[in-house]
CSV table of C-alpha atoms (C1' of nucleotides) in Angstrom, one decimal:
chain,number,residue,atom,x,y,z
A,1291,MET,CA,-94.7,102.6,7.9
A,1292,GLY,CA,-92.1,101.4,10.3
A,1293,HIS,CA,-89.0,102.6,8.4
A,1294,ILE,CA,-88.8,105.6,10.6
A,1295,GLU,CA,-88.8,103.5,13.8
A,1296,ARG,CA,-86.2,101.1,12.5
A,1297,LYS,CA,-83.9,104.1,11.6
A,1298,GLN,CA,-84.3,105.3,15.1
A,1299,ARG,CA,-83.3,101.9,16.4
A,1300,VAL,CA,-80.3,101.7,14.2
A,1301,LYS,CA,-79.2,105.2,15.4
A,1302,GLU,CA,-79.5,104.0,19.0
A,1303,GLU,CA,-77.5,101.0,18.2
A,1304,THR,CA,-74.7,103.0,16.6
A,1305,LYS,CA,-74.6,105.3,19.6
A,1306,SER,CA,-74.2,102.2,21.8
A,1307,ARG,CA,-71.6,100.9,19.5
A,1308,ILE,CA,-69.6,104.0,19.9
A,1309,LEU,CA,-69.7,103.9,23.6
A,1310,GLU,CA,-68.7,100.3,23.6
A,1311,ALA,CA,-65.9,101.0,21.2
A,1312,ALA,CA,-64.5,103.7,23.5
A,1313,LEU,CA,-64.7,101.3,26.6
A,1314,LYS,CA,-63.0,98.6,24.6
A,1315,ILE,CA,-60.2,100.8,23.6
A,1316,ALA,CA,-59.9,102.0,27.1
A,1317,ALA,CA,-59.7,98.5,28.4
A,1318,GLU,CA,-57.0,97.5,26.0
A,1319,GLU,CA,-54.8,100.6,25.9
A,1320,GLY,CA,-55.9,102.9,28.6
A,1321,TRP,CA,-58.1,106.1,28.4
A,1322,GLY,CA,-55.1,108.0,27.1
A,1323,SER,CA,-55.3,106.4,23.8
A,1324,VAL,CA,-59.0,106.6,23.3
A,1325,THR,CA,-59.3,108.8,20.3
A,1326,ILE,CA,-62.1,109.8,18.1
A,1327,ARG,CA,-60.3,108.3,15.1
A,1328,LYS,CA,-59.8,105.0,16.8
A,1329,ILE,CA,-63.5,104.8,17.9
A,1330,ALA,CA,-64.5,105.6,14.3
A,1331,GLN,CA,-62.3,102.9,13.0
A,1332,GLN,CA,-63.6,100.4,15.4
A,1333,ILE,CA,-67.1,101.0,14.3
A,1334,GLU,CA,-66.2,101.2,10.7
A,1335,TYR,CA,-67.0,104.8,10.0
A,1336,THR,CA,-65.2,108.0,9.6
A,1337,PRO,CA,-64.5,110.3,12.5
A,1338,PRO,CA,-67.1,113.1,11.7
A,1339,ILE,CA,-69.8,110.4,12.3
A,1340,VAL,CA,-69.1,110.3,15.9
A,1341,TYR,CA,-70.1,114.0,16.1
A,1342,GLU,CA,-73.5,113.1,14.8
A,1343,TYR,CA,-74.1,111.4,18.1
A,1344,PHE,CA,-72.0,113.3,20.5
A,1345,LYS,CA,-71.3,117.1,20.8
A,1346,ASN,CA,-67.6,116.4,21.5
A,1347,LYS,CA,-65.4,114.0,23.1
A,1348,ASP,CA,-66.1,115.2,26.6
A,1349,ASP,CA,-69.8,114.7,26.0
A,1350,LEU,CA,-69.1,111.2,25.0
A,1351,LEU,CA,-67.1,110.4,28.0
A,1352,ASN,CA,-69.8,111.8,30.2
A,1353,GLU,CA,-72.4,109.6,28.7
A,1354,ILE,CA,-70.1,106.6,29.5
A,1355,VAL,CA,-70.1,107.8,33.1
A,1356,LYS,CA,-73.7,108.2,33.2
A,1357,ASP,CA,-74.3,104.7,31.8
A,1358,GLY,CA,-71.9,103.3,34.3
A,1359,PHE,CA,-73.9,104.9,37.2
A,1360,ARG,CA,-77.2,103.5,35.7
A,1361,THR,CA,-75.8,100.0,35.6
A,1362,LEU,CA,-74.4,100.1,39.1
A,1363,HIS,CA,-77.6,101.5,40.5
A,1364,SER,CA,-79.7,98.8,38.7
A,1365,GLN,CA,-77.5,96.2,40.3
A,1366,PHE,CA,-78.2,97.8,43.6
A,1367,GLU,CA,-81.9,97.7,43.1
A,1368,GLU,CA,-81.8,94.1,42.1
A,1369,GLU,CA,-80.2,93.1,45.4
A,1370,ARG,CA,-82.6,95.2,47.3
A,1371,GLU,CA,-85.4,93.0,46.2
A,1372,LEU,CA,-83.7,89.8,47.4
A,1373,GLU,CA,-82.1,90.7,50.8
A,1374,LYS,CA,-84.4,92.1,53.4
A,1375,ASP,CA,-82.1,92.2,56.4
A,1376,PRO,CA,-80.7,95.7,56.5
A,1377,LYS,CA,-77.3,94.9,57.7
A,1378,ARG,CA,-76.7,91.9,55.4
A,1379,LEU,CA,-78.1,94.0,52.6
A,1380,LEU,CA,-75.6,96.8,53.2
A,1381,MET,CA,-72.8,94.3,53.2
A,1382,LYS,CA,-74.0,92.8,49.8
A,1383,LEU,CA,-74.4,96.3,48.3
A,1384,SER,CA,-70.8,97.0,49.3
A,1385,LEU,CA,-69.7,93.8,47.7
A,1386,ILE,CA,-71.6,94.6,44.5
A,1387,HIS,CA,-69.8,97.9,44.3
A,1388,TRP,CA,-66.5,96.1,44.7
A,1389,LYS,CA,-67.3,93.6,42.0
A,1390,PHE,CA,-68.5,96.3,39.6
A,1391,ALA,CA,-65.3,98.2,40.2
A,1392,PHE,CA,-62.9,95.3,39.4
A,1393,GLU,CA,-65.0,93.9,36.6
A,1394,ASN,CA,-65.1,97.3,34.9
A,1395,GLU,CA,-61.8,98.9,36.0
A,1396,GLU,CA,-61.6,101.5,33.2
A,1397,LEU,CA,-65.2,102.5,33.5
A,1398,TYR,CA,-64.9,102.8,37.3
A,1399,GLN,CA,-61.8,105.0,36.8
A,1400,ILE,CA,-63.6,107.7,34.9
A,1401,MET,CA,-66.7,107.3,37.0
A,1402,PHE,CA,-64.8,108.2,40.1
A,1403,SER,CA,-61.8,110.2,38.7
A,1404,LEU,CA,-61.1,113.4,40.4
A,1405,GLU,CA,-60.3,115.1,37.1
A,1406,ARG,CA,-63.9,114.7,36.2
A,1407,PRO,CA,-66.3,116.7,38.3
A,1408,VAL,CA,-69.8,115.3,39.0
A,1409,HIS,CA,-72.1,116.2,36.1
A,1410,ASP,CA,-74.7,113.6,36.9
A,1411,GLU,CA,-76.2,114.8,40.2
A,1412,GLU,CA,-79.0,112.5,39.6
A,1413,ALA,CA,-76.7,109.5,39.9
A,1414,LEU,CA,-75.4,110.9,43.1
A,1415,ALA,CA,-78.8,111.3,44.5
A,1416,ARG,CA,-79.7,107.6,43.8
A,1417,PHE,CA,-77.0,106.7,46.3
A,1418,PHE,CA,-78.8,108.4,48.9
A,1419,ALA,CA,-82.1,106.6,48.1
A,1420,ILE,CA,-81.2,104.0,50.7
A,1421,LYS,CA,-81.8,106.5,53.4
A,1422,GLU,CA,-84.6,104.4,55.1
A,1423,LEU,CA,-82.3,101.4,55.1
A,1424,PHE,CA,-79.7,103.1,57.2
A,1425,MET,CA,-82.4,104.7,59.4
A,1426,LYS,CA,-83.6,101.3,60.2
A,1427,LEU,CA,-80.2,100.1,61.0
A,1428,THR,CA,-79.1,103.0,63.2
A,1429,GLY,CA,-82.2,104.4,64.7
A,1430,GLU,CA,-80.7,107.9,63.9
A,1431,ASN,CA,-82.6,110.8,62.5
A,1432,GLU,CA,-82.5,111.8,58.8
A,1433,ASP,CA,-79.7,114.3,59.0
A,1434,ASP,CA,-77.3,112.1,60.9
A,1435,VAL,CA,-78.2,109.2,58.5
A,1436,MET,CA,-77.2,111.3,55.5
A,1437,GLU,CA,-73.8,111.7,57.0
A,1438,ILE,CA,-73.5,108.0,57.7
A,1439,ILE,CA,-74.4,107.1,54.2
A,1440,PHE,CA,-71.9,109.6,53.0
A,1441,ASN,CA,-69.4,108.0,55.2
A,1442,TRP,CA,-70.2,104.6,53.8
A,1443,ILE,CA,-69.7,105.7,50.3
A,1444,CYS,CA,-66.4,107.4,51.1
A,1445,LEU,CA,-65.1,104.2,52.8
A,1446,ILE,CA,-66.1,102.0,49.9
A,1447,ASN,CA,-64.8,104.2,47.2
A,1448,GLY,CA,-61.7,105.1,49.1
A,1449,THR,CA,-60.8,101.5,49.7
A,1450,ILE,CA,-61.5,100.4,46.2
A,1451,SER,CA,-59.6,103.3,44.7
A,1452,ALA,CA,-56.5,102.6,46.9
A,1453,PHE,CA,-56.5,99.0,45.8
A,1454,MET,CA,-57.0,99.8,42.2
A,1455,LYS,CA,-54.3,102.5,42.3
A,1456,MET,CA,-51.8,100.0,43.6
A,1457,LYS,CA,-52.5,97.6,40.8
A,1458,MET,CA,-53.0,94.6,43.0
A,1459,PRO,CA,-51.2,92.9,44.4
A,1460,PRO,CA,-49.8,95.8,46.5
A,1461,PRO,CA,-46.1,96.4,46.9
A,1462,ASP,CA,-44.3,94.7,49.8
A,1463,HIS,CA,-44.3,97.6,52.3
A,1464,VAL,CA,-48.1,97.6,52.1
A,1465,LYS,CA,-48.4,93.9,52.4
A,1466,VAL,CA,-51.6,93.0,54.0
A,1467,ILE,CA,-51.9,89.4,54.9
A,1468,HIS,CA,-55.3,88.9,53.7
A,1469,GLU,CA,-56.8,89.0,50.2
A,1470,PRO,CA,-57.8,92.5,49.1
A,1471,ARG,CA,-61.4,91.6,49.0
A,1472,ASP,CA,-61.3,90.2,52.6
A,1473,VAL,CA,-59.6,93.4,53.7
A,1474,PHE,CA,-62.4,95.3,52.2
A,1475,ILE,CA,-65.0,93.2,53.8
A,1476,GLY,CA,-63.2,93.7,57.2
A,1477,PHE,CA,-63.5,97.4,56.8
A,1478,ILE,CA,-67.1,97.4,55.9
A,1479,TYR,CA,-67.8,95.0,58.7
A,1480,ARG,CA,-66.1,97.2,61.3
A,1481,PHE,CA,-68.0,100.2,59.9
A,1482,LEU,CA,-71.3,98.6,60.0
A,1483,ASN,CA,-70.8,97.5,63.5
A,1484,SER,CA,-69.7,101.0,64.5
A,1485,ILE,CA,-73.0,102.5,63.4
A,1486,THR,CA,-75.4,99.6,64.4
A,1487,ILE,CA,-77.6,100.1,67.4
B,387,MET,CA,-14.2,128.3,40.7
B,388,GLY,CA,-17.8,128.1,41.7
B,389,HIS,CA,-19.3,128.8,38.1
B,390,ILE,CA,-20.0,125.1,37.8
B,391,GLU,CA,-21.9,125.0,41.1
B,392,ARG,CA,-23.8,128.1,40.2
B,393,LYS,CA,-24.8,126.6,36.9
B,394,GLN,CA,-26.0,123.5,38.7
B,395,ARG,CA,-28.1,125.7,41.0
B,396,VAL,CA,-29.6,127.7,38.1
B,397,LYS,CA,-30.5,124.3,36.4
B,398,GLU,CA,-32.2,123.3,39.7
B,399,GLU,CA,-34.1,126.5,39.7
B,400,THR,CA,-35.3,126.2,36.2
B,401,LYS,CA,-36.5,122.7,36.8
B,402,SER,CA,-38.5,124.0,39.8
B,403,ARG,CA,-39.8,126.9,37.8
B,404,ILE,CA,-41.1,124.3,35.2
B,405,LEU,CA,-42.9,122.4,37.9
B,406,GLU,CA,-44.4,125.5,39.4
B,407,ALA,CA,-45.5,126.7,36.0
B,408,ALA,CA,-47.3,123.5,35.3
B,409,LEU,CA,-49.1,123.7,38.7
B,410,LYS,CA,-50.0,127.3,38.2
B,411,ILE,CA,-51.6,126.6,34.7
B,412,ALA,CA,-53.4,123.6,36.3
B,413,ALA,CA,-54.7,125.8,39.1
B,414,GLU,CA,-56.0,128.3,36.6
B,415,GLU,CA,-57.3,126.2,33.8
B,416,GLY,CA,-57.2,122.6,34.9
B,417,TRP,CA,-54.8,119.9,33.9
B,418,GLY,CA,-56.5,119.5,30.6
B,419,SER,CA,-54.8,122.7,29.4
B,420,VAL,CA,-51.4,122.2,30.8
B,421,THR,CA,-49.3,122.0,27.7
B,422,ILE,CA,-45.6,122.0,27.1
B,423,ARG,CA,-45.9,125.1,25.0
B,424,LYS,CA,-47.7,127.0,27.8
B,425,ILE,CA,-45.2,125.9,30.4
B,426,ALA,CA,-42.4,127.1,28.1
B,427,GLN,CA,-44.1,130.4,27.6
B,428,GLN,CA,-44.6,130.8,31.3
B,429,ILE,CA,-40.9,130.3,32.1
B,430,GLU,CA,-39.9,132.4,29.1
B,431,TYR,CA,-38.3,129.7,27.1
B,432,THR,CA,-39.0,127.6,24.0
B,433,PRO,CA,-40.7,124.2,24.3
B,434,PRO,CA,-37.7,122.0,23.6
B,435,ILE,CA,-36.0,123.4,26.7
B,436,VAL,CA,-38.6,121.5,28.8
B,437,TYR,CA,-37.2,118.3,27.4
B,438,GLU,CA,-33.8,119.1,28.8
B,439,TYR,CA,-35.2,118.6,32.2
B,440,PHE,CA,-37.9,115.9,31.7
B,441,LYS,CA,-38.0,113.0,29.4
B,442,ASN,CA,-41.5,113.7,28.5
B,443,LYS,CA,-44.7,115.2,29.7
B,444,ASP,CA,-45.6,112.2,31.7
B,445,ASP,CA,-42.3,112.3,33.4
B,446,LEU,CA,-42.9,115.9,34.3
B,447,LEU,CA,-46.2,115.1,35.9
B,448,ASN,CA,-44.8,112.2,37.8
B,449,GLU,CA,-42.2,114.5,39.3
B,450,ILE,CA,-44.9,116.8,40.4
B,451,VAL,CA,-46.7,114.0,42.1
B,452,LYS,CA,-43.4,112.9,43.8
B,453,ASP,CA,-42.8,116.5,45.1
B,454,GLY,CA,-46.4,116.5,46.4
B,455,PHE,CA,-45.9,113.3,48.5
B,456,ARG,CA,-42.6,114.7,49.8
B,457,THR,CA,-44.3,117.9,50.9
B,458,LEU,CA,-47.2,116.1,52.5
B,459,HIS,CA,-44.8,113.7,54.3
B,460,SER,CA,-42.7,116.5,55.6
B,461,GLN,CA,-45.7,118.1,57.1
B,462,PHE,CA,-46.6,114.9,58.8
B,463,GLU,CA,-43.1,114.6,60.3
B,464,GLU,CA,-43.3,118.2,61.6
B,465,GLU,CA,-46.5,117.4,63.5
B,466,ARG,CA,-45.1,114.2,64.9
B,467,GLU,CA,-42.4,116.2,66.7
B,468,LEU,CA,-45.0,118.3,68.4
B,469,GLU,CA,-47.9,116.0,69.4
B,470,LYS,CA,-47.1,113.0,71.5
B,471,ASP,CA,-50.5,111.6,72.4
B,472,PRO,CA,-51.1,109.0,69.7
B,473,LYS,CA,-54.8,109.5,69.3
B,474,ARG,CA,-54.6,113.2,69.1
B,475,LEU,CA,-51.7,112.9,66.8
B,476,LEU,CA,-53.7,110.8,64.4
B,477,MET,CA,-56.4,113.3,64.3
B,478,LYS,CA,-54.0,116.1,63.6
B,479,LEU,CA,-52.4,114.1,60.8
B,480,SER,CA,-55.8,113.5,59.3
B,481,LEU,CA,-56.5,117.3,59.4
B,482,ILE,CA,-53.1,118.0,57.9
B,483,HIS,CA,-54.0,115.7,55.0
B,484,TRP,CA,-57.4,117.5,54.7
B,485,LYS,CA,-55.7,121.0,54.7
B,486,PHE,CA,-53.1,119.9,52.1
B,487,ALA,CA,-55.7,118.6,49.8
B,488,PHE,CA,-57.9,121.8,49.8
B,489,GLU,CA,-54.9,124.1,49.7
B,490,ASN,CA,-53.5,122.2,46.7
B,491,GLU,CA,-56.5,120.9,45.0
B,492,GLU,CA,-55.0,120.3,41.5
B,493,LEU,CA,-51.9,118.8,43.0
B,494,TYR,CA,-54.0,116.5,45.1
B,495,GLN,CA,-56.0,115.5,42.0
B,496,ILE,CA,-53.0,114.0,40.2
B,497,MET,CA,-51.5,112.6,43.3
B,498,PHE,CA,-54.6,110.5,44.0
B,499,SER,CA,-56.0,110.2,40.5
B,500,LEU,CA,-57.0,106.8,39.4
B,501,GLU,CA,-55.8,107.4,35.9
B,502,ARG,CA,-52.3,107.6,37.3
B,503,PRO,CA,-51.0,104.4,38.8
B,504,VAL,CA,-48.5,104.6,41.7
B,505,HIS,CA,-45.0,105.1,40.5
B,506,ASP,CA,-43.6,106.2,43.7
B,507,GLU,CA,-43.8,103.3,46.0
B,508,GLU,CA,-41.4,105.0,48.3
B,509,ALA,CA,-44.0,107.6,49.0
B,510,LEU,CA,-46.6,105.0,49.7
B,511,ALA,CA,-44.3,103.2,52.1
B,512,ARG,CA,-43.8,106.4,54.0
B,513,PHE,CA,-47.5,106.3,54.9
B,514,PHE,CA,-46.9,103.2,56.7
B,515,ALA,CA,-44.0,104.5,58.8
B,516,ILE,CA,-46.5,105.4,61.5
B,517,LYS,CA,-46.9,101.7,62.3
B,518,GLU,CA,-45.7,102.1,65.9
B,519,LEU,CA,-48.2,104.8,66.5
B,520,PHE,CA,-51.1,102.6,65.6
B,521,MET,CA,-49.7,99.7,67.5
B,522,LYS,CA,-49.5,101.8,70.6
B,523,LEU,CA,-53.1,103.0,70.0
B,524,THR,CA,-54.7,99.6,69.3
B,525,GLY,CA,-52.5,97.1,71.0
B,526,GLU,CA,-52.7,94.9,67.9
B,527,ASN,CA,-49.9,93.0,66.2
B,528,GLU,CA,-48.0,94.2,63.2
B,529,ASP,CA,-50.1,92.6,60.6
B,530,ASP,CA,-53.4,93.8,61.8
B,531,VAL,CA,-52.0,97.3,62.3
B,532,MET,CA,-51.0,97.4,58.6
B,533,GLU,CA,-54.6,96.8,57.7
B,534,ILE,CA,-55.8,99.4,60.1
B,535,ILE,CA,-53.4,102.0,58.6
B,536,PHE,CA,-54.6,101.1,55.3
B,537,ASN,CA,-58.1,101.6,56.4
B,538,TRP,CA,-57.3,104.9,57.8
B,539,ILE,CA,-55.7,106.1,54.5
B,540,CYS,CA,-58.7,104.8,52.5
B,541,LEU,CA,-61.1,106.6,54.8
B,542,ILE,CA,-59.3,109.9,54.6
B,543,ASN,CA,-58.7,109.8,50.9
B,544,GLY,CA,-62.1,108.5,50.2
B,545,THR,CA,-63.8,111.3,52.1
B,546,ILE,CA,-61.6,114.1,50.7
B,547,SER,CA,-62.0,112.8,47.1
B,548,ALA,CA,-65.8,112.7,47.5
B,549,PHE,CA,-66.0,116.3,48.8
B,550,MET,CA,-63.6,117.5,46.2
B,551,LYS,CA,-65.5,115.8,43.4
B,552,MET,CA,-68.6,117.4,44.5
B,553,LYS,CA,-67.1,120.8,44.2
B,554,MET,CA,-68.3,122.0,47.6
B,555,PRO,CA,-70.8,123.0,48.6
B,556,PRO,CA,-72.5,119.6,47.7
B,557,PRO,CA,-75.8,119.5,45.8
B,558,ASP,CA,-79.0,119.5,47.7
B,559,HIS,CA,-79.8,115.8,47.8
B,560,VAL,CA,-76.5,115.3,49.6
B,561,LYS,CA,-77.0,118.1,51.9
B,562,VAL,CA,-75.2,117.4,55.1
B,563,ILE,CA,-76.0,119.6,57.8
B,564,HIS,CA,-72.5,120.1,59.0
B,565,GLU,CA,-69.5,121.8,57.4
B,566,PRO,CA,-67.5,119.4,55.2
B,567,ARG,CA,-64.6,119.7,57.5
B,568,ASP,CA,-66.7,118.8,60.5
B,569,VAL,CA,-68.2,115.8,58.7
B,570,PHE,CA,-64.6,114.7,58.0
B,571,ILE,CA,-63.7,115.1,61.6
B,572,GLY,CA,-66.7,113.1,62.7
B,573,PHE,CA,-65.6,110.2,60.4
B,574,ILE,CA,-62.2,110.1,61.6
B,575,TYR,CA,-63.3,110.4,65.2
B,576,ARG,CA,-65.6,107.4,64.9
B,577,PHE,CA,-62.9,105.5,63.2
B,578,LEU,CA,-60.4,106.2,65.9
B,579,ASN,CA,-62.8,105.2,68.5
B,580,SER,CA,-63.6,102.0,66.7
B,581,ILE,CA,-59.9,100.9,66.8
B,582,THR,CA,-58.9,102.2,70.2
B,583,ILE,CA,-58.5,99.7,73.0
C,269,DT,C1',-90.8,109.7,-14.7
C,270,DA,C1',-88.2,114.1,-13.5
C,271,DC,C1',-87.1,117.1,-9.8
C,272,DC,C1',-86.1,118.7,-5.3
C,273,DT,C1',-85.2,118.0,-0.4
C,274,DT,C1',-83.4,115.6,3.2
C,275,DT,C1',-80.3,112.5,5.2
C,276,DG,C1',-76.2,110.0,5.7
C,277,DT,C1',-71.5,109.8,4.8
C,278,DC,C1',-67.0,111.2,3.4
C,279,DT,C1',-62.8,114.0,2.1
C,280,DA,C1',-59.9,117.5,3.3
C,281,DA,C1',-58.7,120.7,5.9
C,282,DC,C1',-57.8,123.6,10.5
C,283,DA,C1',-55.5,124.6,14.8
C,284,DA,C1',-53.4,122.7,18.9
C,285,DT,C1',-50.6,119.2,20.8
C,286,DG,C1',-46.2,116.3,22.1
C,287,DT,C1',-41.8,115.6,20.4
C,288,DT,C1',-37.4,115.5,17.7
C,289,DA,C1',-33.6,116.9,14.5
C,290,DG,C1',-30.7,120.1,13.2
C,291,DA,C1',-29.1,125.0,13.0
C,292,DT,C1',-27.2,128.7,15.6
C,293,DA,C1',-25.5,131.4,19.2
C,294,DA,C1',-23.2,131.8,23.7
C,295,DT,C1',-19.8,130.3,26.6
C,296,DA,C1',-15.9,127.9,28.3
C,297,DT,C1',-11.4,125.8,27.4
C,298,DA,C1',-7.0,125.4,25.1
D,170,DT,C1',-7.4,133.7,19.1
D,171,DA,C1',-9.2,129.1,17.7
D,172,DT,C1',-11.8,125.2,19.1
D,173,DA,C1',-14.9,122.4,21.8
D,174,DT,C1',-18.9,122.4,24.5
D,175,DT,C1',-23.2,124.0,26.1
D,176,DA,C1',-27.5,126.5,25.8
D,177,DT,C1',-31.0,127.7,23.1
D,178,DC,C1',-33.9,128.2,19.2
D,179,DT,C1',-36.2,127.4,14.5
D,180,DA,C1',-38.7,124.3,11.9
D,181,DA,C1',-40.6,120.4,11.2
D,182,DC,C1',-43.2,115.8,12.2
D,183,DA,C1',-47.1,113.0,13.4
D,184,DT,C1',-51.2,112.7,16.1
D,185,DT,C1',-55.0,114.8,18.1
D,186,DG,C1',-60.2,117.2,18.2
D,187,DT,C1',-63.1,119.4,15.3
D,188,DT,C1',-65.5,121.5,11.3
D,189,DA,C1',-66.8,123.0,6.5
D,190,DG,C1',-68.2,121.6,2.5
D,191,DA,C1',-68.6,118.0,-1.2
D,192,DC,C1',-71.2,114.0,-2.7
D,193,DA,C1',-74.3,110.6,-3.0
D,194,DA,C1',-78.2,107.8,-1.6
D,195,DA,C1',-83.0,107.9,-0.3
D,196,DG,C1',-87.4,109.9,0.1
D,197,DG,C1',-91.0,112.7,-1.2
D,198,DT,C1',-93.6,115.6,-4.7
D,199,DA,C1',-95.3,117.1,-9.3
DNA sequence: TACCTTTGTCTAACAATGTTAGATAATATA
DNA sequence: TATATTATCTAACATTGTTAGACAAAGGTA
């Protein structure tokens, strides 16, 4: 009898709806006003129900972060199938990261917030799965490549964070003549050149 | 009669003590458990007193951020007096930034947290006060230099954030063979080389 | 069918938080 | 000394996360 499976499915759905509700509220009013009560209201349940699915609020947020990294990674993988030239691929991956950030600003914020230490080391590890790619590009040994990847991630995230924090467009003192995205591309471009053989 | 001035001074002191109390609690238990009540207790007053000095909690935190940027900037200025070679100076400024971050981790966290948009544009502008320095180093025009400075800041902050988020030492998959600080120096070094004439 | 168990859901409360109004004490001014 | 001002506190408020316990629906068992 399939009752049991359908029930399972419904439960999964509810869980997703909770996560989506949280993201929706965050998008509309910021993370500060994401409350269990509001989430409950959004999914048309009472607050205690949320605790059937998540140990507590922090647990809920962690799950959102985890989902975020999963999504981002799967977009990376997709591109990897398509573009075979390492240098061009790296540029495309960088742009995917950029796009993801600004299409999901709130999500990106908790994913990379300093107030939230890394719980999902697996996600972090996935970033380094592109080791071979960089090795091909630079001709360096494994250890050095690790550092270069790390550098790449820092550069990408640092730049995106800076733009996001300034709530584009940036104030006048910081006026950069190009579009933010072009500035970003310029940085990545210089970086890739500085590491290429 | 100097009563009035002394009072002023006492008020200033109390204000500072509030800010310090907040930082102390943050250092010990994280920002999540910085509450008005705990701050009040720390300075041996009742909660409403805090509101004599700050409009609300957010205002209080903003002031902490502002102070942080002031401190960092003054450390920059100090070094600028001492080191006259542009390239070496930029490396030293980068290291001051690094030192500041890890000697004041909590402070750094709210200063550069994504959840807290820039309120203090003045602080941001100060970063760009080193324009001439970069112009000397690169020989580029003003607009291009702006972008390079921006790049520099992104690189610094991106790297520090990444290390801080990983709660050093980093997990095994991210094992970099060098000390974090040396990795940082390596990045800056490559960057400075990539922009030098 | 009648009974019991499990499961889903809710109501109502708890303690902790930010914040404010109004009382009270301390100090300064006349 | 009497009055005005200032500093501080008490007590409350609404909003949060979270939990215990009530209640009812559904499922299984005899």
